[in-house]
GROMACS .gro file of N, CA, C and O in nm:
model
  476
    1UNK      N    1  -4.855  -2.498   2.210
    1UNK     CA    2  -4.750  -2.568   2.283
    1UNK      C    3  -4.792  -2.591   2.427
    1UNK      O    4  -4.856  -2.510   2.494
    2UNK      N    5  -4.743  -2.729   2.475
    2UNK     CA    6  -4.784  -2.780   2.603
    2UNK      C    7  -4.656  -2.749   2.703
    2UNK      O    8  -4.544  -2.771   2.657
    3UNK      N    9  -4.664  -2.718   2.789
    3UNK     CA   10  -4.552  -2.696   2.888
    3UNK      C   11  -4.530  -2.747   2.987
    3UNK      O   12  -4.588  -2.682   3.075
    4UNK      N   13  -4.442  -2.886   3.057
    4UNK     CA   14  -4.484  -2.930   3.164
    4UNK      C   15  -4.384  -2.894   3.283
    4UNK      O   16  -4.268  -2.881   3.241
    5UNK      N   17  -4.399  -2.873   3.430
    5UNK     CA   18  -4.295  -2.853   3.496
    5UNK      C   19  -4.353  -2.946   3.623
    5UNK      O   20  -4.465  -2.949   3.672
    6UNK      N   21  -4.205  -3.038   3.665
    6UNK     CA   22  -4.246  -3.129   3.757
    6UNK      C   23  -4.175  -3.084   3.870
    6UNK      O   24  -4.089  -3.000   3.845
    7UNK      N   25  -4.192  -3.123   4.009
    7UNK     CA   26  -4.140  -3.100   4.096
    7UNK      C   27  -4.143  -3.226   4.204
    7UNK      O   28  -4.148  -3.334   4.145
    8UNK      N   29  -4.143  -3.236   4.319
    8UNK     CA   30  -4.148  -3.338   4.424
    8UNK      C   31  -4.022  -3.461   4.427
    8UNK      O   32  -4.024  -3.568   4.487
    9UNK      N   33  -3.891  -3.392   4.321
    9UNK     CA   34  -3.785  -3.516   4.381
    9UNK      C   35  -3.697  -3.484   4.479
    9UNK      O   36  -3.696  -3.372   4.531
   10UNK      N   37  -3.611  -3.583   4.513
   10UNK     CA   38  -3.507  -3.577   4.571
   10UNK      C   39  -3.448  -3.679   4.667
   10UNK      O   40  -3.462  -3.794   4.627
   11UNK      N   41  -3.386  -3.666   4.781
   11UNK     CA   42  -3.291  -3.801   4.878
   11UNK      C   43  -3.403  -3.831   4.963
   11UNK      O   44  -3.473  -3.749   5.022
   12UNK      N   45  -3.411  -3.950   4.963
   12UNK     CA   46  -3.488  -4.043   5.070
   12UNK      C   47  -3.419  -4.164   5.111
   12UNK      O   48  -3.360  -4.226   5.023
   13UNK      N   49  -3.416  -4.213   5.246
   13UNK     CA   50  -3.356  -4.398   5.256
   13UNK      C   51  -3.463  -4.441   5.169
   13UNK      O   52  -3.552  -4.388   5.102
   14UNK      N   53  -3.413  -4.576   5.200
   14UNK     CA   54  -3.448  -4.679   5.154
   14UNK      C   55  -3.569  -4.682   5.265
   14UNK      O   56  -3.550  -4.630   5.375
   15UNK      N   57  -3.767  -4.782   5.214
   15UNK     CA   58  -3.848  -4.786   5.257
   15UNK      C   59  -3.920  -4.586   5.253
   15UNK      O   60  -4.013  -4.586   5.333
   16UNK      N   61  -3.915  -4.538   5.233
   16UNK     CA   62  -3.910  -4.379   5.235
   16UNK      C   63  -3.979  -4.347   5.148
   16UNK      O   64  -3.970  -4.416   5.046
   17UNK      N   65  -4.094  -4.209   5.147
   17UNK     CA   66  -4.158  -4.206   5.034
   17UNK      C   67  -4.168  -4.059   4.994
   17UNK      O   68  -4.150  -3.968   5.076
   18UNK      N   69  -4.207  -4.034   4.832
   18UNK     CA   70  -4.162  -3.951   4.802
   18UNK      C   71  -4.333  -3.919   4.687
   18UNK      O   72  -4.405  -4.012   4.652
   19UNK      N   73  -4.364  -3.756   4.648
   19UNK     CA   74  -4.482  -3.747   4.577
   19UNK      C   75  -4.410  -3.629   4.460
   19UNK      O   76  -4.359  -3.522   4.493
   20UNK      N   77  -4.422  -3.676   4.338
   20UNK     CA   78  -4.420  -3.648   4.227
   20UNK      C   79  -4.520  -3.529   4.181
   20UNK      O   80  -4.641  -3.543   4.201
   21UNK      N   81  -4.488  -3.452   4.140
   21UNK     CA   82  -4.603  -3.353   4.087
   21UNK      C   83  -4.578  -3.331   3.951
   21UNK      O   84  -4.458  -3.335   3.922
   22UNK      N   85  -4.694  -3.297   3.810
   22UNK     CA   86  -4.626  -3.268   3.681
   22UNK      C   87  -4.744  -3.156   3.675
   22UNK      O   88  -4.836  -3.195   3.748
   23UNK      N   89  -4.773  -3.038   3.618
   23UNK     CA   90  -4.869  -2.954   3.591
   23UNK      C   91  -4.806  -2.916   3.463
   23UNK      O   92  -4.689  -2.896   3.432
   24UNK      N   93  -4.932  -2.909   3.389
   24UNK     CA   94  -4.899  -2.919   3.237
   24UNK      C   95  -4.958  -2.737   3.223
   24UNK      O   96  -5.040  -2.680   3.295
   25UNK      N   97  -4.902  -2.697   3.136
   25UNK     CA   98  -5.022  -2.539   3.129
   25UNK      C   99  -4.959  -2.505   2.982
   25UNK      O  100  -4.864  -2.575   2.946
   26UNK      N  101  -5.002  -2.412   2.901
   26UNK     CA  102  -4.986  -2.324   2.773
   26UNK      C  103  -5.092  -2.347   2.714
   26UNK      O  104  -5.199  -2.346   2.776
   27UNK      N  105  -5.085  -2.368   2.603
   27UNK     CA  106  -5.234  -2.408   2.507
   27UNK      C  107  -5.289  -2.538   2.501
   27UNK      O  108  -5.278  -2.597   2.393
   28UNK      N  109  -5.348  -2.597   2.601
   28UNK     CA  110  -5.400  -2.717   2.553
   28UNK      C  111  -5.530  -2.719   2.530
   28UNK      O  112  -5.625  -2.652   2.572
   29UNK      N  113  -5.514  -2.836   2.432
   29UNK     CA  114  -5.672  -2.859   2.385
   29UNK      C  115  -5.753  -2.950   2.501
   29UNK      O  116  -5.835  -2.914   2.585
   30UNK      N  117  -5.693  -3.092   2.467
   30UNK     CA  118  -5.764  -3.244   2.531
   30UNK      C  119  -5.660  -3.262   2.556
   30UNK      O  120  -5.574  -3.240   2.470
   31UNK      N  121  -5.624  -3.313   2.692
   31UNK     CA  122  -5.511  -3.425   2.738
   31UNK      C  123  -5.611  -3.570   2.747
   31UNK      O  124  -5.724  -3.604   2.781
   32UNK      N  125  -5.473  -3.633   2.688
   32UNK     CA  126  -5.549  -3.810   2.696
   32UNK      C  127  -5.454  -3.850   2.818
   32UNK      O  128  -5.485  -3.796   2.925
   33UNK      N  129  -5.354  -3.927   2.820
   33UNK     CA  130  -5.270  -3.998   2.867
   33UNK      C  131  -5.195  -3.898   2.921
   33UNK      O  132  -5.171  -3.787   2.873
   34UNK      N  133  -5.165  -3.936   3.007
   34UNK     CA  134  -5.045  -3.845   3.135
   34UNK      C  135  -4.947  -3.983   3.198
   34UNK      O  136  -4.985  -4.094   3.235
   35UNK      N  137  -4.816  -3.927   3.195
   35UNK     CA  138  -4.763  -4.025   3.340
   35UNK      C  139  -4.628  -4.003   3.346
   35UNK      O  140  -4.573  -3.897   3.317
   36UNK      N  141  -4.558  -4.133   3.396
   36UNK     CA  142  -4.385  -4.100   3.402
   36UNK      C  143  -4.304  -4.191   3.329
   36UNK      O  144  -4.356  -4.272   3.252
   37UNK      N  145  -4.183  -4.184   3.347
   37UNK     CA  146  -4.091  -4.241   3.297
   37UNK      C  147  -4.029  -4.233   3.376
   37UNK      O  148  -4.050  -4.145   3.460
   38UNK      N  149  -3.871  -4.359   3.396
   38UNK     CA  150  -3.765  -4.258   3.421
   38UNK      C  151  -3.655  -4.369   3.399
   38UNK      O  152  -3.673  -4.489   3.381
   39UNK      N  153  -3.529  -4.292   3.404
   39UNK     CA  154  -3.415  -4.332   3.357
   39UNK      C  155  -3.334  -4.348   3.422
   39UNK      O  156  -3.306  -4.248   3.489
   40UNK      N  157  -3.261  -4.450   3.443
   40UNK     CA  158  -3.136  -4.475   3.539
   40UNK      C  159  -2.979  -4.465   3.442
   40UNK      O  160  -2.961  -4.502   3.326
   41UNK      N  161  -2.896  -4.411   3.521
   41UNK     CA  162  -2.757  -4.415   3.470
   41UNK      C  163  -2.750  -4.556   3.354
   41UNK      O  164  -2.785  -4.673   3.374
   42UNK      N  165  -2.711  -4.513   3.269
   42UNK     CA  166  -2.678  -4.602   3.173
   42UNK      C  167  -2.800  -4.701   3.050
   42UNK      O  168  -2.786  -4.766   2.946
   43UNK      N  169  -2.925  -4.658   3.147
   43UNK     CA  170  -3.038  -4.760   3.066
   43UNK      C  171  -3.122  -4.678   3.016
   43UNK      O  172  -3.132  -4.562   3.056
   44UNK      N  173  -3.172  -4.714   2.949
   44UNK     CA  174  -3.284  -4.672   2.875
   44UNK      C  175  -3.417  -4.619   2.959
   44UNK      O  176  -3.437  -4.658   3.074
   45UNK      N  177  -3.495  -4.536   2.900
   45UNK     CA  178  -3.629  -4.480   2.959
   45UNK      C  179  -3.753  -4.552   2.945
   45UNK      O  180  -3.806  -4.584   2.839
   46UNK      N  181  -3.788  -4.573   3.046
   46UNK     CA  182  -3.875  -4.705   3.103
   46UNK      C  183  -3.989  -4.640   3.160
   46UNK      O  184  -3.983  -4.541   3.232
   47UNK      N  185  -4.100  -4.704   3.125
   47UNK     CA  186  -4.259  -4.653   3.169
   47UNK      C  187  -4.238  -4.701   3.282
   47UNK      O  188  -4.189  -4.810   3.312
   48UNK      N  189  -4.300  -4.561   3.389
   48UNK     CA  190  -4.328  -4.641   3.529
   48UNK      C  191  -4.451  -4.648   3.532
   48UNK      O  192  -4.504  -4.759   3.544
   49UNK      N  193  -4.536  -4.515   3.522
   49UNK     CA  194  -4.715  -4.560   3.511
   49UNK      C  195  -4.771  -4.457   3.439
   49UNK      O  196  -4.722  -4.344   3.429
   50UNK      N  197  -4.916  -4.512   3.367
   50UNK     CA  198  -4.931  -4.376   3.321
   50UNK      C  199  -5.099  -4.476   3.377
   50UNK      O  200  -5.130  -4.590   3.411
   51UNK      N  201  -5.189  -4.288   3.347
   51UNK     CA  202  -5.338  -4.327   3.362
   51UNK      C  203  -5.397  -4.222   3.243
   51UNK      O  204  -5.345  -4.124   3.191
   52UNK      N  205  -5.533  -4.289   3.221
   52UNK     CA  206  -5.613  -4.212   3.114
   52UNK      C  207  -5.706  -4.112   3.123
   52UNK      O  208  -5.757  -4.100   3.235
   53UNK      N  209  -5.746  -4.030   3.028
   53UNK     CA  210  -5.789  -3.964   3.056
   53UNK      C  211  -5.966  -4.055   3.190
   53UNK      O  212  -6.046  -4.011   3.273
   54UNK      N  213  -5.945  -4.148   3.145
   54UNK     CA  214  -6.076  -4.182   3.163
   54UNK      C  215  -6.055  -4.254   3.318
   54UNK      O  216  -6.155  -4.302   3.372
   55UNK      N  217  -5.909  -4.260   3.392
   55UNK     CA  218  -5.893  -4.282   3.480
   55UNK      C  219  -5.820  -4.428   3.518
   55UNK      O  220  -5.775  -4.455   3.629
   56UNK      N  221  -5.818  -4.507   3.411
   56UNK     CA  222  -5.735  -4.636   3.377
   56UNK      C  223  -5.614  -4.604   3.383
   56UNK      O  224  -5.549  -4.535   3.305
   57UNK      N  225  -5.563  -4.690   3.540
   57UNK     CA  226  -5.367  -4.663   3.518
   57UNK      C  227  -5.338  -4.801   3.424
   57UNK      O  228  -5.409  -4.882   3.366
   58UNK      N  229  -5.131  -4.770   3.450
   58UNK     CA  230  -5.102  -4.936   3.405
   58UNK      C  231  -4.984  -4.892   3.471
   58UNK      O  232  -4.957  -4.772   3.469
   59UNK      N  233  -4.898  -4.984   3.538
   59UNK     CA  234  -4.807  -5.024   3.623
   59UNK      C  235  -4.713  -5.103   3.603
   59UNK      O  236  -4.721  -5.221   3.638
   60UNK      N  237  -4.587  -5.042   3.530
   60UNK     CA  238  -4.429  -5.112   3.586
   60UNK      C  239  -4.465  -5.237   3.685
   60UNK      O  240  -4.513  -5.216   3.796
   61UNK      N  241  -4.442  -5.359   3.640
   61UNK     CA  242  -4.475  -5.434   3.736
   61UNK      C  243  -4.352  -5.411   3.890
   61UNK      O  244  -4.375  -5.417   4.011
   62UNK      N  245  -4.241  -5.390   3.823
   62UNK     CA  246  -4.143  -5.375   3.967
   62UNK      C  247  -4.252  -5.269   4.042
   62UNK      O  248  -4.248  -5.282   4.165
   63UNK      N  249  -4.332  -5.185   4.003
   63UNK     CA  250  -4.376  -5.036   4.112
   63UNK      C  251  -4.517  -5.076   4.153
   63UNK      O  252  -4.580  -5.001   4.227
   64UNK      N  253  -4.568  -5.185   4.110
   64UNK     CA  254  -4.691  -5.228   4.133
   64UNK      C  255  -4.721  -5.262   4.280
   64UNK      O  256  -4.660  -5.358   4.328
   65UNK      N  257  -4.819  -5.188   4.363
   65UNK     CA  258  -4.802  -5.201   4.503
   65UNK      C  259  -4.772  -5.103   4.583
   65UNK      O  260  -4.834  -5.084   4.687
   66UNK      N  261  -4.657  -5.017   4.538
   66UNK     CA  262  -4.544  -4.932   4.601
   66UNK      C  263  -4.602  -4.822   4.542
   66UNK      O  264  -4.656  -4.754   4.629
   67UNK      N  265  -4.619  -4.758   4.390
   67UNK     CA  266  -4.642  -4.652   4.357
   67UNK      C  267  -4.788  -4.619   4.298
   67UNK      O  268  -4.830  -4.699   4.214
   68UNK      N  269  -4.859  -4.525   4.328
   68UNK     CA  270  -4.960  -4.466   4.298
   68UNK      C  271  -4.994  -4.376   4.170
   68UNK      O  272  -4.903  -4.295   4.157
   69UNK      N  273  -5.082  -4.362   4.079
   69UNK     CA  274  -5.053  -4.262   3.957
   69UNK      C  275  -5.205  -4.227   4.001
   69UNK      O  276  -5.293  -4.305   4.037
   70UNK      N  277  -5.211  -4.071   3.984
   70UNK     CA  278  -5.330  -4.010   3.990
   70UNK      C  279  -5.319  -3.874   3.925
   70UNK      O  280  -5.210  -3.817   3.923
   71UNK      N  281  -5.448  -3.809   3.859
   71UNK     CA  282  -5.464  -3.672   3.805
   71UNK      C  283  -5.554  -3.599   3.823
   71UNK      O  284  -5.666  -3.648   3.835
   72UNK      N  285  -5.535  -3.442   3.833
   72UNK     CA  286  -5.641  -3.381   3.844
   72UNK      C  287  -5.674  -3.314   3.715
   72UNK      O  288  -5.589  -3.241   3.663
   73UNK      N  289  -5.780  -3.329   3.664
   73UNK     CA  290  -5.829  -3.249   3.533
   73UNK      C  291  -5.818  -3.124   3.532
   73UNK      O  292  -5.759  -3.043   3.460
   74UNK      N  293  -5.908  -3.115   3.661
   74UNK     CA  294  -5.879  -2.969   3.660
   74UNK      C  295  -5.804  -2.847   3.648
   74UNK      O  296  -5.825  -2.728   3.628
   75UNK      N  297  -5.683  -2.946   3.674
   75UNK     CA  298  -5.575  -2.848   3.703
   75UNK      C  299  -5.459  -2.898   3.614
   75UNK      O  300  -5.341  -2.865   3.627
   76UNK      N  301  -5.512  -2.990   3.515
   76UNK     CA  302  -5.383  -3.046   3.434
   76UNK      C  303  -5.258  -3.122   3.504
   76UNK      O  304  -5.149  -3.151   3.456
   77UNK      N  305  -5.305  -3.141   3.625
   77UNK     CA  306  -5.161  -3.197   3.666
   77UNK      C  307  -5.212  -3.384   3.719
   77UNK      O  308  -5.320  -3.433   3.750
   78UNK      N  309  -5.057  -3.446   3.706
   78UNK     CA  310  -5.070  -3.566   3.699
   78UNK      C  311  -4.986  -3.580   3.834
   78UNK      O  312  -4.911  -3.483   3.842
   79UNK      N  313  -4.974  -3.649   3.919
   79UNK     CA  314  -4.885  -3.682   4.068
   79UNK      C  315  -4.831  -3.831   4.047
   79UNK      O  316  -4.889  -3.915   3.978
   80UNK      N  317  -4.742  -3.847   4.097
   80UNK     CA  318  -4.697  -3.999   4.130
   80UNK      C  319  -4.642  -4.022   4.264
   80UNK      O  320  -4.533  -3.978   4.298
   81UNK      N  321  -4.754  -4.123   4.374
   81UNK     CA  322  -4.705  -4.125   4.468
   81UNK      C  323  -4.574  -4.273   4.508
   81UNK      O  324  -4.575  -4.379   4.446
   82UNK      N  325  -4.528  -4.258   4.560
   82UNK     CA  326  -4.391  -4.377   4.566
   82UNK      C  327  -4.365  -4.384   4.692
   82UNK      O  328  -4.306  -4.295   4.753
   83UNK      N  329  -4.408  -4.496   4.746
   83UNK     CA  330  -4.415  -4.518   4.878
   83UNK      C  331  -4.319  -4.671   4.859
   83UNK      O  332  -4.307  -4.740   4.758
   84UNK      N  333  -4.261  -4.692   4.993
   84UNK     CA  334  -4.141  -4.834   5.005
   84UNK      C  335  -4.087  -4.804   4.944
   84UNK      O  336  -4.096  -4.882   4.849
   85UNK      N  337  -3.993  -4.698   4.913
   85UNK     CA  338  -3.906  -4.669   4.824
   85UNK      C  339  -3.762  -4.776   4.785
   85UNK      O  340  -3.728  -4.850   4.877
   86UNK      N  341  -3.699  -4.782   4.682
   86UNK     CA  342  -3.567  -4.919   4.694
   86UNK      C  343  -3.444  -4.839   4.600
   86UNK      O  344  -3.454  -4.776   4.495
   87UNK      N  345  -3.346  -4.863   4.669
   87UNK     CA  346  -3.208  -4.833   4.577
   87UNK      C  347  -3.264  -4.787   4.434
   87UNK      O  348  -3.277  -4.681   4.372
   88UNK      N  349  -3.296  -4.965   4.408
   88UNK     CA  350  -3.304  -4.949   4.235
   88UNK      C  351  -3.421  -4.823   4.198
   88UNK      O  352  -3.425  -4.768   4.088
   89UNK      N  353  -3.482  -4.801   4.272
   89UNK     CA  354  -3.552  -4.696   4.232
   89UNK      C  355  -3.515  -4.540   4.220
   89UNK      O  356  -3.575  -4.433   4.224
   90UNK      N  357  -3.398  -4.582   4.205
   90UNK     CA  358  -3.304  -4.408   4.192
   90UNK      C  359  -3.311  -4.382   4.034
   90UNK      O  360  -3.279  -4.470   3.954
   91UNK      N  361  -3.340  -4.300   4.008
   91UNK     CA  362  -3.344  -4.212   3.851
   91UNK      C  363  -3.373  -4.126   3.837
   91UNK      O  364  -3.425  -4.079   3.938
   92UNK      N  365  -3.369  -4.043   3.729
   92UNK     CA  366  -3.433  -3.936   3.698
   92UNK      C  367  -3.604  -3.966   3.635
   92UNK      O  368  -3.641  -4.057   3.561
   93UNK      N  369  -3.664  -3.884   3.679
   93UNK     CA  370  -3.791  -3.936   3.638
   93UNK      C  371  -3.901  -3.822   3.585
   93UNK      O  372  -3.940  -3.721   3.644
   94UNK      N  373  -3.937  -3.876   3.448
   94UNK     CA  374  -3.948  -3.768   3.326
   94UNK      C  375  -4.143  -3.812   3.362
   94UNK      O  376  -4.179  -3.920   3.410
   95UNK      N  377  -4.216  -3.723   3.332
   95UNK     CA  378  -4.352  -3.716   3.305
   95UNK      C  379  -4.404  -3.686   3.166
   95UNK      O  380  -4.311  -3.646   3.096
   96UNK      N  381  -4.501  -3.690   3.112
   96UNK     CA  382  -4.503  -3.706   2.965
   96UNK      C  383  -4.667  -3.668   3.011
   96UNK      O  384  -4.702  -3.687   3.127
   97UNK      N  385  -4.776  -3.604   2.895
   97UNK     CA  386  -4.894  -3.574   2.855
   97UNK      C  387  -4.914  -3.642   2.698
   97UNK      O  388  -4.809  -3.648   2.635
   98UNK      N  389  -5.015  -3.685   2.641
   98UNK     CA  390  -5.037  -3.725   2.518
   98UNK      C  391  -5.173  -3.607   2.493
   98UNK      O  392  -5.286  -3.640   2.529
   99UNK      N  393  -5.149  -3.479   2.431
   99UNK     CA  394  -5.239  -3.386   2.359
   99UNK      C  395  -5.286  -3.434   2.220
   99UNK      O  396  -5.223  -3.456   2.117
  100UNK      N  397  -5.448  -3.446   2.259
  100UNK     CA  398  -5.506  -3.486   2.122
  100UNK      C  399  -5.577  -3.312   2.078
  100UNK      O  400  -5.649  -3.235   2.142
  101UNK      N  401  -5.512  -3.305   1.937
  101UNK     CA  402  -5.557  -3.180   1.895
  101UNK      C  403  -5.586  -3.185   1.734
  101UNK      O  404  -5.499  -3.255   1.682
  102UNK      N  405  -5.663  -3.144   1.654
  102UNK     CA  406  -5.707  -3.143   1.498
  102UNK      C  407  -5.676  -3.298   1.422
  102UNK      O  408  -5.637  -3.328   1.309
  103UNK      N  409  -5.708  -3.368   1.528
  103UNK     CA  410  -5.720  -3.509   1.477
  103UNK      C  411  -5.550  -3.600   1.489
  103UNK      O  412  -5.525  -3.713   1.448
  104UNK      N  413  -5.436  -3.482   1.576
  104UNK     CA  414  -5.354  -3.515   1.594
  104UNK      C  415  -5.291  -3.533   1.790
  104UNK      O  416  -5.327  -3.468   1.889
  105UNK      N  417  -5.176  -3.661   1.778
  105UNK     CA  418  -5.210  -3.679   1.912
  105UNK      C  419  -5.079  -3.652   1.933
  105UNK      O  420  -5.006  -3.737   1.884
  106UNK      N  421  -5.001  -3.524   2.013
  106UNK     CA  422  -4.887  -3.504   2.057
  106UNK      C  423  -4.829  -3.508   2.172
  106UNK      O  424  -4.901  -3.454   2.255
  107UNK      N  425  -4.684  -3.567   2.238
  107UNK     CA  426  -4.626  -3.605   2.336
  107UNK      C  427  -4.567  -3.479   2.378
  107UNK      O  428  -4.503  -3.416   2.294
  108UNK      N  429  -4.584  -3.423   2.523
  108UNK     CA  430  -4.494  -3.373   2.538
  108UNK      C  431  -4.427  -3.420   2.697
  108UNK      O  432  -4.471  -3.497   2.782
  109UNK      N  433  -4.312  -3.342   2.694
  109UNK     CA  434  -4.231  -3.446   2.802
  109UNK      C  435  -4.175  -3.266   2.860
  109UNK      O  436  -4.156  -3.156   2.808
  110UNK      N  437  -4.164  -3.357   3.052
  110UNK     CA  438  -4.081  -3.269   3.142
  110UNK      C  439  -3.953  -3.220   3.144
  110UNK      O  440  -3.938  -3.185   3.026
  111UNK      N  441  -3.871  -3.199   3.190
  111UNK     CA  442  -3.707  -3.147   3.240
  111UNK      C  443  -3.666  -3.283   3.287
  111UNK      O  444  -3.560  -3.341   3.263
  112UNK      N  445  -3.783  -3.331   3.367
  112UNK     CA  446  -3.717  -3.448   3.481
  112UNK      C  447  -3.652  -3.403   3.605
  112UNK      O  448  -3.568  -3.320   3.640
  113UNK      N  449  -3.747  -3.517   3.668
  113UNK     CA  450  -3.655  -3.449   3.838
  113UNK      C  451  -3.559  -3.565   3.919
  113UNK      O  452  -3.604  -3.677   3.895
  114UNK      N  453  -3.491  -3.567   3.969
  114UNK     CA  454  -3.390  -3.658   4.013
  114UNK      C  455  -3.416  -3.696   4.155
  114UNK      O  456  -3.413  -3.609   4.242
  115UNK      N  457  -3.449  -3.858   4.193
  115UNK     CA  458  -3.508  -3.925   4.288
  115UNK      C  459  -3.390  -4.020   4.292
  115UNK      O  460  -3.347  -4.109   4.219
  116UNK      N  461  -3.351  -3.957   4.426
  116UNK     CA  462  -3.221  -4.114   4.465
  116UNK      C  463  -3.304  -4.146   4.564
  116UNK      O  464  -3.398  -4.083   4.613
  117UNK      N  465  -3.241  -4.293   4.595
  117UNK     CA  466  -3.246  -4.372   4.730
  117UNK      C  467  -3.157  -4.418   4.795
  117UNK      O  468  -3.088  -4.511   4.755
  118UNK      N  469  -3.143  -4.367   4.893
  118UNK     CA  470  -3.011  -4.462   4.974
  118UNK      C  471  -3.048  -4.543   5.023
  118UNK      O  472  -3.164  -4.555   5.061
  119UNK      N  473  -2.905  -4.672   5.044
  119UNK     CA  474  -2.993  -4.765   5.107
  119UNK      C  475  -2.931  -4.744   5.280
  119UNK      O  476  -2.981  -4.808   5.372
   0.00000   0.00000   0.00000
């Protein structure tokens, strides 16, 4: 079992920036894919970015510009930086790992941490 615990949300204005942390730890084998999600009141859970093991992000086009996705191997953890922050960018925002293990590739997902913006 993979265990992830994120930290780095909370109140910022608007333009304001904020850094995401996810550190994954328990038994892992191979992490492939790392990144976030997140969810706003009422909508559905929406990719914001993820990157590969091999260092290839992909980008929410709304966050393209504004937010950063980076990981350290070493340490299992994945960051998301969010700089120009905007209203709409208030959600809760979930991180996810893709563990490839005995020929199988498993998701596991955070608590989620809660990122408002005022404007």
């Amino acid at each position: 079992q993979v265990q992830l615990v994120e930290s780095g949300g909370g109140l910022v204005q608007a333009g304001g920036s904020l850094r995401l942390s996810c550190a994954a730890s328990g038994s892992i084998f191979s992490i492939n894919a790392m990144g976030w999600y997140r969810q706003a009141p009422g909508k559905q859970r929406d990719l914001v970015a993820a990157i590969t093991s091999g260092g290839t992000t992909n980008y929410a086009d709304s966050v393209k510009g504004r937010f950063t996705i980076s990981r350290d191997n070493a340490k299992n953890t994945v960051y998301l930086q969010m700089n120009s922050l905007k209203p709409e960018d208030t959600a809760v925002y979930y991180c996810y790992v893709e563990e490839y293990r005995l020929r199988t590739t498993s998701t596991y997902w955070g608590q989620g941490t809660q990122v408002t913006v005022s404007s």
